[in-house]
């Protein structure tokens, strides 16, 4: 079993650290946020991630998982150091590598000979070479290796995605390094693929862009379905049975968001532009996503008779998707912002992200109860696919929501049942 350092205790770093400890490795996770380190040391996990608090508790109990302040403290004496720091969207859509670079400079002087710096942060193709040069410039000994090991963790199912992955991709230009990193994963249930570092970096961007394209495609089909009187739920069912298409990522909605797809599609477009490729298909995927958010706003506007000024909208679901408390680049928040901009009052509710949403948008009211959010509203807009929305008491909603209109931007409700209760119902593509 190996001594592993993890730099960054966000959802990727924490999941990576906790899962590697669960697999028997001796893991130290370093983060710059001393408060977070203190909370994690007590087993207090603030991201909503199924199974993660249990794995952190297990790691703390076995002492195979420890938390420290700073990257160097996690990296000293480590055989492997995983970089799991954010690469937000920077100037003009490029990935901002400043946090990665700062972490590399901090760990370089303490990495022992034979250590491998494994990059899990999403970085543009060619970054491993850049990291290698930076390492040497920052004083790392020559015997330190570099590998790329992109993450494919979905928020909400990150633990499962780590321990039973569709695949593990290890990019290393040195075969010995590749074999050593692969060995860390010997007990995970999934295929391990070794590639060059550039290919591994490209796998990550190509995968996220492809999934974003799938969602944009189905959103475009949903709009066509509305125009020709077809039901997108039936259409995607008919498509999904074809194993070449599959059922996943075929759910229309208010457009994709979150901390990954928007920034990764923008960064891939920049990579293409840099080599003189317009990549019009990717541009269309991004533009379709923007339009989808406009369409949902349009549906809410239609539901209140064409003018949102002075109207009240109940917004259920504020996170970027269900089963997370993450509000980053949430389509729901963007839509709420636009509704407020058109003069509506927005009364939000979210099963997990409500607290964090308070104060996020000037004017956005956040209620602790879904029925309260509907009180006096002209229309209810369902913006994320939280399971609990399927099981609420819609007779009660009908009594508190005088407008009796629903815009179901995730198609989670039964249109016939809603109409039976006296609501006008607008879904997506049905
Ligand atoms: C995504 C990828 O799925 C992960 O494999 C990847 O590791 C991660 O980004 C990352 O790069 O870190 P995540 O951002 O957690 O994971 O979210 P997804 O579940 O992929 O959803 C992305 C967006 O697409 C959400 O806004 C979601 O609501 C939307 N979506 C997804 C749909 O509108 N319809 C679908 O059918 C699927």
Short mmCIF file of C-alpha atoms and ligand atoms in Angstrom, two decimals:
data_model
loop_
_atom_site.label_atom_id
_atom_site.label_comp_id
_atom_site.label_asym_id
_atom_site.label_seq_id
_atom_site.Cartn_x
_atom_site.Cartn_y
_atom_site.Cartn_z
CA UNK A 1 0.00 0.00 0.00
CA UNK A 2 1.25 3.48 -0.79
CA UNK A 3 1.70 6.81 0.94
CA UNK A 4 -0.51 9.23 -0.98
CA UNK A 5 -0.81 12.99 -0.69
CA UNK A 6 -3.87 14.79 -2.04
CA UNK A 7 -3.82 18.52 -2.65
CA UNK A 8 -7.28 20.08 -2.36
CA UNK A 9 -10.22 18.90 -0.25
CA UNK A 10 -13.02 19.87 -2.64
CA UNK A 11 -15.41 17.18 -3.80
CA UNK A 12 -12.80 15.61 -6.14
CA UNK A 13 -9.90 15.71 -3.64
CA UNK A 14 -12.00 14.57 -0.72
CA UNK A 15 -13.58 11.72 -2.69
CA UNK A 16 -10.18 10.67 -4.07
CA UNK A 17 -8.56 10.78 -0.63
CA UNK A 18 -11.37 8.97 1.17
CA UNK A 19 -11.66 6.28 -1.53
CA UNK A 20 -7.89 5.66 -1.70
CA UNK A 21 -7.84 5.34 2.11
CA UNK A 22 -10.75 2.90 1.83
CA UNK A 23 -8.66 0.88 -0.65
CA UNK A 24 -5.95 0.63 2.02
CA UNK A 25 -3.57 3.46 1.11
CA UNK A 26 -2.15 5.84 3.67
CA UNK A 27 -3.56 9.23 2.65
CA UNK A 28 -2.94 12.81 3.75
CA UNK A 29 -5.23 15.46 2.26
CA UNK A 30 -3.99 19.05 2.34
CA UNK A 31 -6.16 22.14 1.88
CA UNK A 32 -5.43 25.86 2.32
CA UNK A 33 -8.67 26.39 4.25
CA UNK A 34 -7.69 25.77 7.90
CA UNK A 35 -11.32 25.86 9.00
CA UNK A 36 -12.28 23.16 6.52
CA UNK A 37 -9.31 21.03 7.66
CA UNK A 38 -10.49 21.37 11.26
CA UNK A 39 -14.04 20.36 10.31
CA UNK A 40 -12.88 17.40 8.21
CA UNK A 41 -10.61 16.19 11.00
CA UNK A 42 -13.80 15.90 13.09
CA UNK A 43 -15.49 14.01 10.25
CA UNK A 44 -17.65 16.96 9.26
CA UNK A 45 -18.23 16.79 5.46
CA UNK A 46 -19.96 19.84 4.00
CA UNK A 47 -20.58 18.62 0.44
CA UNK A 48 -23.69 16.52 -0.13
CA UNK A 49 -22.17 13.32 -1.50
CA UNK A 50 -23.69 9.91 -0.94
CA UNK A 51 -21.40 7.61 1.06
CA UNK A 52 -18.64 10.18 1.52
CA UNK A 53 -19.20 11.02 5.21
CA UNK A 54 -19.08 7.28 5.97
CA UNK A 55 -15.79 6.81 4.09
CA UNK A 56 -14.26 9.86 5.77
CA UNK A 57 -15.32 8.51 9.17
CA UNK A 58 -13.83 5.11 8.30
CA UNK A 59 -10.55 6.70 7.16
CA UNK A 60 -10.29 8.80 10.31
CA UNK A 61 -11.00 5.77 12.50
CA UNK A 62 -8.37 3.59 10.80
CA UNK A 63 -5.99 6.59 10.68
CA UNK A 64 -5.44 5.91 6.99
CA UNK A 65 -6.96 9.34 6.22
CA UNK A 66 -5.64 12.54 7.71
CA UNK A 67 -6.17 16.22 6.94
CA UNK A 68 -3.55 18.96 7.10
CA UNK A 69 -3.25 22.61 6.18
CA UNK A 70 -1.26 23.26 3.01
CA UNK A 71 -0.07 21.32 -0.01
CA UNK A 72 3.52 20.80 1.18
CA UNK A 73 2.38 19.15 4.42
CA UNK A 74 0.34 16.62 2.40
CA UNK A 75 3.13 15.98 -0.13
CA UNK A 76 6.18 15.60 2.09
CA UNK A 77 7.40 11.96 1.91
CA UNK A 78 4.53 10.93 -0.37
CA UNK A 79 5.03 8.34 -3.11
CA UNK A 80 2.13 9.85 -5.08
CA UNK A 81 0.68 13.35 -4.89
CA UNK A 82 -2.70 13.98 -6.50
CA UNK A 83 -3.46 17.52 -7.59
CA UNK A 84 -7.19 18.06 -7.09
CA UNK A 85 -7.46 21.83 -7.19
CA UNK A 86 -9.91 24.00 -9.12
CA UNK A 87 -9.23 25.20 -12.67
CA UNK A 88 -12.00 27.77 -13.09
CA UNK A 89 -12.88 29.50 -16.32
CA UNK A 90 -10.39 32.31 -16.84
CA UNK A 91 -9.82 35.06 -19.37
CA UNK A 92 -11.67 34.44 -22.66
CA UNK A 93 -12.79 30.92 -21.68
CA UNK A 94 -9.33 29.44 -21.05
CA UNK A 95 -8.85 27.28 -17.96
CA UNK A 96 -7.21 29.35 -15.22
CA UNK A 97 -4.19 27.33 -14.06
CA UNK A 98 -3.00 29.67 -11.32
CA UNK A 99 -4.09 27.39 -8.45
CA UNK A 100 -2.47 24.35 -10.12
CA UNK A 101 0.74 26.30 -10.61
CA UNK A 102 0.79 27.55 -7.02
CA UNK A 103 0.29 23.97 -5.77
CA UNK A 104 3.10 22.63 -7.99
CA UNK A 105 5.49 25.33 -6.73
CA UNK A 106 4.58 24.49 -3.14
CA UNK A 107 5.06 20.72 -3.39
CA UNK A 108 8.12 20.74 -5.70
CA UNK A 109 10.78 21.21 -3.00
CA UNK A 110 9.38 18.51 -0.68
CA UNK A 111 8.72 15.67 -3.14
CA UNK A 112 11.10 12.79 -2.46
CA UNK A 113 13.00 11.09 -5.33
CA UNK A 114 10.74 8.58 -7.09
CA UNK A 115 7.53 10.45 -6.20
CA UNK A 116 4.87 10.89 -8.89
CA UNK A 117 2.82 14.04 -9.24
CA UNK A 118 -0.58 12.90 -10.52
CA UNK A 119 -2.74 15.59 -12.00
CA UNK A 120 -6.49 15.11 -11.48
CA UNK A 121 -7.44 18.75 -11.98
CA UNK A 122 -8.96 19.36 -15.41
CA UNK A 123 -6.22 21.07 -17.41
CA UNK A 124 -5.84 21.81 -21.12
CA UNK A 125 -3.99 19.38 -23.35
CA UNK A 126 -0.28 19.82 -22.92
CA UNK A 127 -0.46 20.89 -19.29
CA UNK A 128 1.44 17.85 -17.97
CA UNK A 129 4.49 19.06 -19.87
CA UNK A 130 3.99 22.49 -18.37
CA UNK A 131 3.66 20.97 -14.87
CA UNK A 132 6.88 18.98 -15.40
CA UNK A 133 8.80 22.11 -16.40
CA UNK A 134 7.33 24.05 -13.50
CA UNK A 135 8.31 21.28 -11.08
CA UNK A 136 11.96 21.41 -12.17
CA UNK A 137 12.00 25.21 -12.13
CA UNK A 138 10.58 25.16 -8.59
CA UNK A 139 13.38 22.91 -7.36
CA UNK A 140 12.00 19.35 -7.61
CA UNK A 141 14.59 16.59 -7.79
CA UNK A 142 14.93 15.09 -11.31
CA UNK A 143 13.58 11.70 -10.22
CA UNK A 144 10.02 13.02 -9.77
CA UNK A 145 7.53 11.71 -12.36
CA UNK A 146 4.38 13.30 -13.77
CA UNK A 147 1.12 11.63 -14.75
CA UNK A 148 -2.35 12.71 -15.76
CA UNK A 149 -5.33 10.91 -14.25
CA UNK A 150 -8.53 12.75 -15.14
CA UNK A 151 -11.54 12.36 -12.90
CA UNK A 152 -14.96 11.26 -14.13
CA UNK A 153 -16.81 11.77 -10.86
CA UNK A 154 -20.36 13.04 -11.02
CA UNK A 155 -21.45 15.08 -8.05
CA UNK A 156 -23.92 13.01 -6.06
CA UNK A 157 -22.47 9.64 -7.17
CA UNK A 158 -18.77 10.47 -6.84
CA UNK A 159 -17.94 7.63 -4.43
CA UNK A 160 -19.57 5.03 -6.64
CA UNK A 161 -17.91 6.54 -9.72
CA UNK A 162 -14.51 6.28 -8.01
CA UNK A 163 -14.82 2.72 -6.68
CA UNK A 164 -16.70 1.24 -9.66
CA UNK A 165 -15.62 3.47 -12.52
CA UNK A 166 -16.63 3.12 -16.16
CA UNK A 167 -12.87 3.42 -16.70
CA UNK A 168 -9.70 4.76 -15.15
CA UNK A 169 -7.49 6.72 -17.54
CA UNK A 170 -3.81 7.12 -16.73
CA UNK A 171 -1.73 9.33 -18.95
CA UNK A 172 2.02 8.98 -18.56
CA UNK A 173 4.82 9.30 -21.05
CA UNK A 174 7.05 7.09 -18.86
CA UNK A 175 5.77 3.46 -18.74
CA UNK A 176 7.20 2.84 -15.25
CA UNK A 177 5.22 5.78 -13.90
CA UNK A 178 2.08 4.49 -15.67
CA UNK A 179 2.44 1.04 -14.08
CA UNK A 180 2.98 2.51 -10.61
CA UNK A 181 -0.08 4.77 -10.83
CA UNK A 182 -2.19 1.89 -12.24
CA UNK A 183 -1.23 -0.17 -9.23
CA UNK A 184 -2.99 2.32 -6.93
CA UNK A 185 -6.23 1.32 -8.63
CA UNK A 186 -5.77 -2.44 -8.56
CA UNK A 187 -8.79 -2.95 -6.27
CA UNK A 188 -11.28 -0.76 -8.13
CA UNK A 189 -13.92 -2.49 -10.24
CA UNK A 190 -13.26 -1.15 -13.71
CA UNK A 191 -10.91 -1.15 -16.70
CA UNK A 192 -7.67 0.81 -16.49
CA UNK A 193 -6.46 2.45 -19.67
CA UNK A 194 -2.93 3.78 -20.10
CA UNK A 195 -2.40 6.56 -22.63
CA UNK A 196 -0.02 9.41 -23.35
CA UNK A 197 -0.49 12.45 -21.10
CA UNK A 198 -1.91 14.51 -23.98
CA UNK A 199 -4.49 11.80 -24.80
CA UNK A 200 -5.54 11.50 -21.15
CA UNK A 201 -6.06 15.25 -20.97
CA UNK A 202 -8.08 15.12 -24.19
CA UNK A 203 -10.21 12.17 -22.99
CA UNK A 204 -11.45 14.36 -20.16
CA UNK A 205 -12.48 17.32 -22.32
CA UNK A 206 -13.86 15.16 -25.11
CA UNK A 207 -15.98 13.18 -22.62
CA UNK A 208 -17.51 16.23 -20.94
CA UNK A 209 -18.09 17.97 -24.28
CA UNK A 210 -19.72 14.84 -25.72
CA UNK A 211 -22.06 14.52 -22.74
CA UNK A 212 -22.91 18.23 -22.99
CA UNK A 213 -23.58 17.69 -26.71
CA UNK A 214 -25.91 14.80 -25.90
CA UNK A 215 -27.94 17.00 -23.55
CA UNK A 216 -27.99 19.93 -25.99
CA UNK A 217 -29.09 17.55 -28.74
CA UNK A 218 -31.96 16.16 -26.72
CA UNK A 219 -33.00 19.68 -25.70
CA UNK A 220 -33.13 20.64 -29.39
CA UNK A 221 -35.15 17.49 -30.16
CA UNK A 222 -37.51 18.34 -27.28
CA UNK A 223 -38.20 21.71 -28.85
CA UNK A 224 -38.93 20.07 -32.18
CA UNK A 225 -41.24 17.61 -30.41
CA UNK A 226 -43.28 20.54 -29.12
CA UNK A 227 -43.60 21.92 -32.63
CA UNK A 228 -44.73 18.62 -34.19
CA UNK A 229 -46.80 17.35 -31.28
CA UNK A 230 -44.55 14.45 -30.29
CA UNK A 231 -43.62 13.57 -26.69
CA UNK A 232 -39.87 13.67 -26.04
CA UNK A 233 -40.23 11.10 -23.24
CA UNK A 234 -41.54 8.57 -25.73
CA UNK A 235 -38.93 9.63 -28.28
CA UNK A 236 -35.96 9.23 -25.90
CA UNK A 237 -37.31 5.89 -24.72
CA UNK A 238 -37.42 4.73 -28.32
CA UNK A 239 -33.91 6.07 -28.94
CA UNK A 240 -32.36 4.82 -25.70
CA UNK A 241 -33.08 1.14 -26.31
CA UNK A 242 -30.51 1.32 -29.10
CA UNK A 243 -27.31 0.43 -27.23
CA UNK A 244 -25.36 2.74 -29.52
CA UNK A 245 -27.38 5.63 -28.08
CA UNK A 246 -28.25 4.53 -24.54
CA UNK A 247 -30.64 6.12 -22.05
CA UNK A 248 -28.18 8.24 -20.10
CA UNK A 249 -27.89 11.98 -20.65
CA UNK A 250 -31.04 11.99 -22.74
CA UNK A 251 -33.14 13.97 -20.27
CA UNK A 252 -34.19 17.37 -21.56
CA UNK A 253 -34.16 20.20 -19.07
CA UNK A 254 -33.24 23.83 -18.54
CA UNK A 255 -29.79 23.26 -20.06
CA UNK A 256 -26.62 21.88 -18.52
CA UNK A 257 -24.68 23.71 -15.83
CA UNK A 258 -22.48 22.97 -12.83
CA UNK A 259 -18.82 23.46 -12.16
CA UNK A 260 -17.61 21.34 -15.10
CA UNK A 261 -19.53 21.35 -18.39
CA UNK A 262 -19.65 25.13 -18.88
CA UNK A 263 -15.98 25.73 -18.16
CA UNK A 264 -14.75 22.57 -19.91
CA UNK A 265 -16.69 23.22 -23.14
CA UNK A 266 -15.40 26.82 -23.12
CA UNK A 267 -11.82 25.64 -22.56
CA UNK A 268 -12.07 23.02 -25.34
CA UNK A 269 -13.35 25.68 -27.72
CA UNK A 270 -10.30 27.78 -26.83
CA UNK A 271 -7.96 24.83 -27.39
CA UNK A 272 -9.53 24.32 -30.83
CA UNK A 273 -9.30 28.01 -31.69
CA UNK A 274 -5.64 28.03 -30.75
CA UNK A 275 -4.90 25.40 -33.40
CA UNK A 276 -7.04 27.22 -35.98
CA UNK A 277 -10.13 25.02 -35.68
CA UNK A 278 -13.52 26.75 -35.27
CA UNK A 279 -15.17 23.53 -34.04
CA UNK A 280 -18.63 24.80 -35.12
CA UNK A 281 -20.33 21.76 -33.64
CA UNK A 282 -19.04 22.60 -30.16
CA UNK A 283 -20.07 26.24 -30.64
CA UNK A 284 -23.59 25.03 -31.47
CA UNK A 285 -23.67 22.81 -28.36
CA UNK A 286 -22.86 25.84 -26.21
CA UNK A 287 -25.28 28.17 -28.04
CA UNK A 288 -28.12 25.61 -27.83
CA UNK A 289 -27.56 25.47 -24.09
CA UNK A 290 -27.87 29.23 -23.74
CA UNK A 291 -31.07 29.22 -25.81
CA UNK A 292 -32.54 26.47 -23.66
CA UNK A 293 -32.41 28.71 -20.60
CA UNK A 294 -34.16 31.46 -22.61
CA UNK A 295 -36.84 28.95 -23.59
CA UNK A 296 -37.62 28.07 -19.98
CA UNK A 297 -37.92 31.75 -19.11
CA UNK A 298 -40.23 32.10 -22.13
CA UNK A 299 -42.43 29.26 -20.86
CA UNK A 300 -42.77 30.96 -17.46
CA UNK A 301 -43.59 34.25 -19.18
CA UNK A 302 -46.24 32.52 -21.31
CA UNK A 303 -47.68 30.82 -18.23
CA UNK A 304 -48.43 34.22 -16.66
CA UNK A 305 -49.89 35.72 -19.82
CA UNK A 306 -46.83 37.30 -21.44
CA UNK A 307 -45.50 39.79 -18.89
CA UNK A 308 -43.54 38.84 -15.78
CA UNK A 309 -43.54 42.28 -14.20
CA UNK A 310 -45.31 42.17 -10.85
CA UNK A 311 -45.88 38.39 -11.06
CA UNK A 312 -44.78 35.85 -8.47
CA UNK A 313 -42.91 32.69 -9.46
CA UNK A 314 -42.32 29.77 -7.11
CA UNK A 315 -38.99 28.14 -8.09
CA UNK A 316 -38.43 24.62 -6.86
CA UNK A 317 -34.87 23.36 -7.14
CA UNK A 318 -31.97 25.81 -7.12
CA UNK A 319 -28.89 23.57 -7.38
CA UNK A 320 -27.43 22.74 -10.81
CA UNK A 321 -28.98 19.27 -10.66
CA UNK A 322 -30.60 17.04 -8.03
CA UNK A 323 -28.76 15.28 -5.18
CA UNK A 324 -26.12 17.94 -4.67
CA UNK A 325 -25.98 21.18 -2.70
CA UNK A 326 -23.82 22.79 -5.37
CA UNK A 327 -25.14 26.03 -6.84
CA UNK A 328 -22.20 26.74 -9.15
CA UNK A 329 -23.33 27.75 -12.63
CA UNK A 330 -26.79 26.45 -11.83
CA UNK A 331 -29.30 26.91 -14.68
CA UNK A 332 -31.95 27.37 -11.98
CA UNK A 333 -30.13 30.35 -10.49
CA UNK A 334 -29.56 31.83 -13.94
CA UNK A 335 -33.26 31.45 -14.75
CA UNK A 336 -34.23 33.00 -11.40
CA UNK A 337 -31.91 35.91 -12.18
CA UNK A 338 -33.64 36.48 -15.53
CA UNK A 339 -37.12 36.25 -13.98
CA UNK A 340 -36.13 38.83 -11.36
CA UNK A 341 -34.70 40.96 -14.16
CA UNK A 342 -38.10 40.98 -15.86
CA UNK A 343 -39.71 42.27 -12.69
CA UNK A 344 -41.02 39.04 -11.17
CA UNK A 345 -40.87 38.10 -7.50
CA UNK A 346 -39.13 34.73 -7.14
CA UNK A 347 -39.81 32.50 -4.13
CA UNK A 348 -37.25 29.69 -4.17
CA UNK A 349 -37.09 26.36 -2.39
CA UNK A 350 -34.41 23.68 -2.52
CA UNK A 351 -34.10 20.45 -0.49
CA UNK A 352 -30.33 20.90 0.00
CA UNK A 353 -29.07 24.13 -1.52
CA UNK A 354 -31.53 26.56 0.09
CA UNK A 355 -29.23 27.87 2.81
CA UNK A 356 -26.39 28.55 0.38
CA UNK A 357 -28.80 30.21 -2.05
CA UNK A 358 -29.81 32.82 0.52
CA UNK A 359 -28.24 36.12 -0.42
CA UNK A 360 -26.89 34.74 -3.71
CA UNK A 361 -29.20 36.86 -5.86
CA UNK A 362 -30.53 40.21 -4.73
CA UNK A 363 -34.27 39.81 -4.46
CA UNK A 364 -34.38 36.00 -4.50
CA UNK A 365 -36.46 34.85 -1.54
CA UNK A 366 -35.55 31.42 -0.20
CA UNK A 367 -38.19 29.53 1.76
CA UNK A 368 -37.66 26.49 3.93
CA UNK A 369 -40.75 24.68 2.70
CA UNK A 370 -41.98 23.90 -0.84
CA UNK A 371 -45.62 24.83 -0.12
CA UNK A 372 -44.58 28.11 1.48
CA UNK A 373 -42.64 28.94 -1.69
CA UNK A 374 -45.90 28.54 -3.66
CA UNK A 375 -47.96 30.79 -1.40
CA UNK A 376 -49.64 33.47 -3.52
CA UNK A 377 -47.64 32.54 -6.64
CA UNK A 378 -48.85 32.86 -10.22
CA UNK A 379 -46.79 29.92 -11.44
CA UNK A 380 -44.67 27.08 -10.08
CA UNK A 381 -41.45 26.37 -11.98
CA UNK A 382 -39.70 23.04 -11.31
CA UNK A 383 -36.01 23.55 -12.12
CA UNK A 384 -34.21 20.47 -10.79
CA UNK A 385 -35.20 16.83 -10.71
CA UNK A 386 -35.19 16.24 -6.94
CA UNK A 387 -37.11 13.04 -6.28
CA UNK A 388 -39.14 14.60 -3.48
CA UNK A 389 -40.88 16.85 -6.03
CA UNK A 390 -42.61 13.77 -7.45
CA UNK A 391 -44.20 12.91 -4.14
CA UNK A 392 -45.45 16.23 -2.80
CA UNK A 393 -49.13 16.91 -2.16
CA UNK A 394 -50.27 18.69 -5.33
CA UNK A 395 -53.80 19.11 -4.02
CA UNK A 396 -52.23 21.25 -1.33
CA UNK A 397 -50.10 23.06 -3.94
CA UNK A 398 -53.31 23.82 -5.87
CA UNK A 399 -54.87 25.39 -2.81
CA UNK A 400 -51.92 27.70 -2.06
CA UNK A 401 -50.95 28.59 -5.67
CA UNK A 402 -53.66 30.90 -7.01
CA UNK A 403 -52.15 30.98 -10.55
CA UNK A 404 -52.65 27.20 -11.00
CA UNK A 405 -49.85 27.05 -13.58
CA UNK A 406 -46.82 24.77 -13.67
CA UNK A 407 -43.68 24.93 -15.79
CA UNK A 408 -41.94 21.60 -15.33
CA UNK A 409 -38.47 22.22 -16.73
CA UNK A 410 -37.30 18.69 -15.81
CA UNK A 411 -40.38 16.68 -16.81
CA UNK A 412 -40.69 15.18 -13.34
CA UNK A 413 -44.48 15.54 -13.01
CA UNK A 414 -47.35 13.70 -14.65
CA UNK A 415 -49.05 16.20 -17.01
CA UNK A 416 -52.44 14.40 -16.90
CA UNK A 417 -52.48 14.32 -13.09
CA UNK A 418 -51.56 18.00 -12.92
CA UNK A 419 -54.24 18.98 -15.43
CA UNK A 420 -56.75 16.90 -13.49
CA UNK A 421 -55.98 19.05 -10.44
CA UNK A 422 -56.73 22.18 -12.45
CA UNK A 423 -53.21 23.28 -13.33
CA UNK A 424 -52.12 24.41 -16.75
CA UNK A 425 -49.01 22.31 -17.35
CA UNK A 426 -46.00 23.10 -19.54
CA UNK A 427 -43.18 20.56 -19.67
CA UNK A 428 -40.20 20.32 -21.99
CA UNK A 429 -40.88 18.61 -25.31
CA UNK A 430 -44.25 17.08 -24.42
C1 LIG B 1 -19.76 15.99 -14.94
C2 LIG B 1 -19.46 14.63 -15.59
O1 LIG B 1 -20.65 13.86 -15.71
C3 LIG B 1 -18.42 13.86 -14.77
O2 LIG B 1 -18.08 12.64 -15.44
C4 LIG B 1 -17.17 14.73 -14.63
O3 LIG B 1 -16.19 14.08 -13.87
C5 LIG B 1 -17.55 16.03 -13.97
O4 LIG B 1 -18.55 16.71 -14.77
C6 LIG B 1 -16.31 16.88 -13.87
O5 LIG B 1 -15.76 17.24 -14.92
O6 LIG B 1 -15.82 17.08 -12.76
P1 LIG B 1 -21.32 16.81 -12.92
O7 LIG B 1 -20.87 18.20 -13.22
O8 LIG B 1 -21.39 16.34 -11.51
O9 LIG B 1 -20.39 15.74 -13.68
O10 LIG B 1 -22.79 16.72 -13.51
P2 LIG B 1 -23.58 15.80 -14.56
O11 LIG B 1 -24.34 14.78 -13.85
O12 LIG B 1 -22.72 15.38 -15.67
O13 LIG B 1 -24.61 16.90 -15.11
C7 LIG B 1 -24.15 18.07 -15.80
C8 LIG B 1 -25.31 18.94 -16.20
O14 LIG B 1 -26.07 18.33 -17.24
C9 LIG B 1 -26.31 19.20 -15.07
O15 LIG B 1 -26.73 20.56 -15.12
C10 LIG B 1 -27.46 18.26 -15.37
O16 LIG B 1 -28.68 18.68 -14.87
C11 LIG B 1 -27.43 18.28 -16.89
N1 LIG B 1 -28.06 17.08 -17.48
C12 LIG B 1 -27.45 15.87 -17.36
C13 LIG B 1 -29.26 17.20 -18.17
O17 LIG B 1 -29.83 18.30 -18.30
N2 LIG B 1 -29.80 16.07 -18.74
C14 LIG B 1 -29.22 14.85 -18.63
O18 LIG B 1 -29.77 13.88 -19.20
C15 LIG B 1 -28.02 14.74 -17.92
#
